Amino acid sequence: MTTETPRPTERRPNAFAPGGPDGTKSGRGPTSGKDAKPGEGSSAYGESLADIYDSLYPATGPAVESMVAFLEELCPAPASLLELGVGTGRLAIPLAEHGYRVHGVDASPAMLAKLHENDPTGGVTSSVGDFSALAVEERYDLVLTALNTFFMLPTQEQQINCLRGIHDALADGGVAVFETYNPQLYHRLTETTTRVGHLAPDALLLDTIQVNQSLQSALVVHTIMGPGGLRKVPEVSRYAWPAEFDVMARLAGLRVTGRWAGWDRGPVTDQAEKHVYVVERQSV
């Protein structure tokens, strides 16, 4: 991608891409995901990038601080919190340090191994799982699906199934929070787009994006070039428009109670880089 394009979220400071979730990336390559079993691509993506993930997405900075402040206002610690796509713990570890009881689900064992390296005190518990078929024993005050994780489910059916699983995972009075990119950022891309990011003094990340407007999908191929050679990792993102997200939530027994352009609760505009949704169970 040598064409300069807007950056969808500070989540990916070194590259322009839809961004897989922290460890539950779809990574399905150029297919639509129809031939892959749920979770297969997610695990492959995480296994491919676990060794450099913390370089791609630093665990400190204003983005993390504003996310913690948003959640503390919404549902303060010591609430129980489930993060889908916990990855290496970029968000989960700071939340645990602020007093939340955090459990993370991720499709990649390598990502979770890195999480436990980053969390030597064991503040975050975790389990390997496919959140498109979420099944948890405990119910949680907060369910967090951040950093475009929800859009990494490659079909509408899987997205609705994920919402149903979140519905069942919420405690009475619980809320779910989603952070996604603004679909406008990708839907308006009519040509293949590229962007170069610096991973280290001797390493580059080249992202190439192709958008299929009719399928609401973006294919990103991450090419990592460094001393160890060249590595390519594909991922597919399926974006949902706000009105579609509302309908899918209702089908899952949920309703959207708030939508903002970021963790600072700014108003949603066409130029906003991200959307933050707050969702709760529908009243009977």
C-alpha positions as semicolon CSV with decimal commas, in nm:
position;residue;x (nm);y (nm);z (nm)
1;M;0,000;0,000;0,000
2;T;0,197;0,299;-0,114
3;T;-0,116;0,510;-0,141
4;E;-0,165;0,730;0,167
5;T;-0,496;0,656;0,335
6;P;-0,660;0,740;0,666
7;R;-0,564;0,527;0,964
8;P;-0,866;0,354;1,113
9;T;-0,754;0,327;1,472
10;E;-0,458;0,387;1,701
11;R;-0,470;0,015;1,764
12;R;-0,239;-0,038;1,468
13;P;0,018;0,239;1,507
14;N;0,254;0,102;1,244
15;A;0,016;-0,006;0,970
16;F;-0,311;0,066;0,797
17;A;-0,537;-0,234;0,824
18;P;-0,873;-0,340;0,962
19;G;-0,681;-0,504;1,237
20;G;-0,761;-0,842;1,374
21;P;-0,853;-0,865;1,733
22;D;-0,586;-0,914;1,992
23;G;-0,526;-1,276;1,912
24;T;-0,857;-1,379;1,761
25;K;-0,773;-1,264;1,415
26;S;-0,951;-1,413;1,125
27;G;-0,650;-1,442;0,897
28;R;-0,845;-1,636;0,638
29;G;-0,661;-1,503;0,339
30;P;-0,841;-1,434;0,013
31;T;-1,130;-1,668;0,078
32;S;-1,459;-1,561;0,231
33;G;-1,420;-1,809;0,514
34;K;-1,684;-2,046;0,377
35;D;-1,440;-2,335;0,350
36;A;-1,278;-2,282;0,689
37;K;-1,409;-2,401;1,021
38;P;-1,474;-2,133;1,283
39;G;-1,160;-2,053;1,475
40;E;-0,913;-2,207;1,230
41;G;-0,813;-1,878;1,071
42;S;-0,823;-1,698;1,404
43;S;-0,570;-1,934;1,552
44;A;-0,347;-1,922;1,244
45;Y;-0,327;-1,543;1,253
46;G;-0,237;-1,533;1,619
47;E;0,018;-1,811;1,587
48;S;0,183;-1,622;1,300
49;L;0,217;-1,288;1,479
50;A;0,247;-1,370;1,849
51;D;0,624;-1,316;1,850
52;I;0,600;-0,957;1,720
53;Y;0,251;-0,858;1,837
54;D;0,370;-0,641;2,126
55;S;0,589;-0,446;1,883
56;L;0,291;-0,389;1,656
57;Y;0,055;-0,279;1,933
58;P;0,216;-0,119;2,241
59;A;0,036;-0,182;2,568
60;T;0,067;0,175;2,697
61;G;-0,042;0,518;2,585
62;P;-0,348;0,745;2,565
63;A;-0,563;0,488;2,383
64;V;-0,533;0,235;2,666
65;E;-0,576;0,501;2,934
66;S;-0,893;0,642;2,775
67;M;-1,038;0,292;2,734
68;V;-0,983;0,216;3,103
69;A;-1,143;0,548;3,202
70;F;-1,445;0,475;2,979
71;L;-1,503;0,134;3,137
72;E;-1,451;0,264;3,490
73;E;-1,726;0,521;3,434
74;L;-1,954;0,258;3,281
75;C;-1,900;-0,022;3,533
76;P;-1,629;0,036;3,795
77;A;-1,398;-0,225;3,944
78;P;-1,406;-0,479;4,098
79;A;-1,654;-0,583;3,828
80;S;-1,597;-0,911;3,647
81;L;-1,486;-0,860;3,286
82;L;-1,461;-1,097;2,990
83;E;-1,243;-0,986;2,699
84;L;-1,292;-1,161;2,367
85;G;-0,971;-1,166;2,166
86;V;-0,750;-1,099;2,467
87;G;-0,428;-1,163;2,272
88;T;-0,111;-1,073;2,461
89;G;-0,300;-0,873;2,723
90;R;-0,266;-0,520;2,586
91;L;-0,597;-0,420;2,746
92;A;-0,662;-0,702;2,992
93;I;-0,350;-0,649;3,202
94;P;-0,410;-0,275;3,264
95;L;-0,774;-0,353;3,347
96;A;-0,666;-0,616;3,600
97;E;-0,422;-0,365;3,749
98;H;-0,717;-0,128;3,797
99;G;-0,902;-0,390;4,000
100;Y;-1,118;-0,571;3,744
101;R;-1,150;-0,949;3,762
102;V;-1,049;-1,028;3,406
103;H;-1,083;-1,345;3,202
104;G;-0,972;-1,351;2,838
105;V;-1,068;-1,580;2,552
106;D;-0,844;-1,621;2,250
107;A;-0,814;-1,863;1,960
108;S;-0,433;-1,864;1,963
109;P;-0,235;-2,062;2,223
110;A;0,078;-1,867;2,124
111;M;-0,093;-1,537;2,201
112;L;-0,204;-1,667;2,541
113;A;0,148;-1,789;2,616
114;K;0,272;-1,437;2,547
115;L;-0,006;-1,299;2,769
116;H;0,118;-1,506;3,061
117;E;0,475;-1,383;3,000
118;N;0,346;-1,025;3,014
119;D;0,138;-1,099;3,327
120;P;0,373;-1,279;3,570
121;T;0,146;-1,211;3,868
122;G;-0,144;-1,396;3,705
123;G;-0,389;-1,108;3,724
124;V;-0,564;-1,227;3,407
125;T;-0,705;-1,576;3,362
126;S;-0,752;-1,708;3,011
127;S;-0,879;-1,990;2,797
128;V;-0,846;-2,097;2,434
129;G;-1,174;-2,059;2,251
130;D;-1,362;-1,948;1,941
131;F;-1,582;-1,656;2,037
132;S;-1,809;-1,706;1,736
133;A;-1,939;-2,003;1,938
134;L;-1,895;-1,856;2,283
135;A;-1,986;-2,073;2,581
136;V;-1,882;-1,968;2,931
137;E;-1,984;-2,099;3,272
138;E;-1,959;-1,767;3,456
139;R;-2,160;-1,454;3,382
140;Y;-1,982;-1,120;3,363
141;D;-2,061;-0,760;3,449
142;L;-1,868;-0,644;3,141
143;V;-1,792;-0,810;2,810
144;L;-1,528;-0,627;2,605
145;T;-1,479;-0,683;2,233
146;A;-1,220;-0,423;2,139
147;L;-0,984;-0,333;1,857
148;N;-1,204;-0,439;1,565
149;T;-1,231;-0,792;1,699
150;F;-1,600;-0,825;1,616
151;F;-1,544;-0,745;1,248
152;M;-1,289;-1,026;1,223
153;L;-1,576;-1,275;1,222
154;P;-1,605;-1,323;0,845
155;T;-1,981;-1,383;0,808
156;Q;-2,297;-1,217;0,933
157;E;-2,408;-1,550;1,080
158;Q;-2,095;-1,578;1,292
159;Q;-2,135;-1,220;1,408
160;I;-2,493;-1,285;1,519
161;N;-2,382;-1,607;1,693
162;C;-2,115;-1,407;1,875
163;L;-2,377;-1,157;1,992
164;R;-2,597;-1,441;2,117
165;G;-2,304;-1,581;2,312
166;I;-2,240;-1,238;2,464
167;H;-2,607;-1,214;2,560
168;D;-2,576;-1,541;2,751
169;A;-2,246;-1,436;2,911
170;L;-2,383;-1,111;3,059
171;A;-2,481;-1,099;3,423
172;D;-2,805;-0,929;3,522
173;G;-2,751;-0,559;3,458
174;G;-2,432;-0,631;3,266
175;V;-2,317;-0,443;2,956
176;A;-2,109;-0,528;2,652
177;V;-1,872;-0,282;2,484
178;F;-1,753;-0,302;2,123
179;E;-1,476;-0,102;1,957
180;T;-1,479;-0,119;1,577
181;Y;-1,344;0,083;1,290
182;N;-1,582;0,312;1,103
183;P;-1,692;0,112;0,793
184;Q;-1,673;0,431;0,585
185;L;-1,293;0,417;0,604
186;Y;-1,283;0,098;0,399
187;H;-1,603;0,105;0,199
188;R;-1,484;0,409;0,005
189;L;-1,159;0,241;-0,103
190;T;-1,211;0,147;-0,468
191;E;-0,852;0,046;-0,547
192;T;-0,587;-0,167;-0,381
193;T;-0,424;0,043;-0,110
194;T;-0,088;0,006;0,061
195;R;0,090;0,150;0,361
196;V;0,438;0,098;0,501
197;G;0,505;0,092;0,876
198;H;0,829;0,062;1,075
199;L;0,848;-0,222;1,325
200;A;1,212;-0,168;1,422
201;P;1,523;-0,004;1,276
202;D;1,578;-0,314;1,064
203;A;1,219;-0,429;1,007
204;L;0,925;-0,303;0,800
205;L;0,556;-0,392;0,781
206;L;0,384;-0,356;0,445
207;D;0,004;-0,385;0,447
208;T;-0,198;-0,432;0,129
209;I;-0,576;-0,381;0,139
210;Q;-0,845;-0,488;-0,106
211;V;-1,210;-0,406;-0,036
212;N;-1,512;-0,591;-0,171
213;Q;-1,794;-0,342;-0,125
214;S;-2,073;-0,585;-0,212
215;L;-1,956;-0,831;0,055
216;Q;-1,857;-0,558;0,304
217;S;-1,519;-0,723;0,337
218;A;-1,160;-0,608;0,346
219;L;-0,871;-0,840;0,271
220;V;-0,540;-0,732;0,424
221;V;-0,210;-0,903;0,354
222;H;0,056;-0,814;0,612
223;T;0,408;-0,852;0,474
224;I;0,677;-0,842;0,743
225;M;1,031;-0,779;0,620
226;G;1,325;-0,808;0,858
227;P;1,648;-0,989;0,940
228;G;1,459;-1,318;0,964
229;G;1,337;-1,291;0,606
230;L;0,992;-1,221;0,466
231;R;0,664;-1,331;0,619
232;K;0,311;-1,284;0,482
233;V;-0,001;-1,305;0,699
234;P;-0,349;-1,253;0,546
235;E;-0,664;-1,153;0,733
236;V;-1,022;-1,084;0,632
237;S;-1,248;-0,831;0,800
238;R;-1,625;-0,812;0,750
239;Y;-1,758;-0,473;0,847
240;A;-2,116;-0,404;0,956
241;W;-2,291;-0,071;0,918
242;P;-2,433;0,084;1,238
243;A;-2,794;0,011;1,139
244;E;-2,700;-0,350;1,061
245;F;-2,522;-0,384;1,394
246;D;-2,838;-0,262;1,570
247;V;-3,051;-0,524;1,392
248;M;-2,805;-0,806;1,464
249;A;-2,799;-0,706;1,829
250;R;-3,180;-0,716;1,847
251;L;-3,181;-1,061;1,687
252;A;-2,952;-1,173;1,970
253;G;-3,175;-1,026;2,242
254;L;-2,958;-0,716;2,289
255;R;-3,003;-0,345;2,229
256;V;-2,758;-0,064;2,163
257;T;-2,776;0,202;2,435
258;G;-2,488;0,422;2,319
259;R;-2,263;0,484;2,020
260;W;-1,966;0,720;2,013
261;A;-1,670;0,804;1,791
262;G;-1,418;0,690;2,049
263;W;-1,345;0,630;2,416
264;D;-1,379;1,005;2,479
265;R;-1,752;0,980;2,392
266;G;-1,725;1,217;2,096
267;P;-2,018;1,231;1,850
268;V;-2,023;0,987;1,558
269;T;-1,948;1,146;1,219
270;D;-1,861;1,013;0,874
271;Q;-1,500;1,112;0,940
272;A;-1,472;0,931;1,273
273;E;-1,200;0,665;1,276
274;K;-1,383;0,429;1,511
275;H;-1,716;0,346;1,670
276;V;-1,763;0,247;2,033
277;Y;-2,093;0,073;2,110
278;V;-2,247;0,000;2,448
279;V;-2,498;-0,284;2,444
280;E;-2,725;-0,439;2,706
281;R;-2,992;-0,706;2,719
282;Q;-3,332;-0,612;2,586
283;S;-3,605;-0,558;2,843
284;V;-3,871;-0,829;2,833
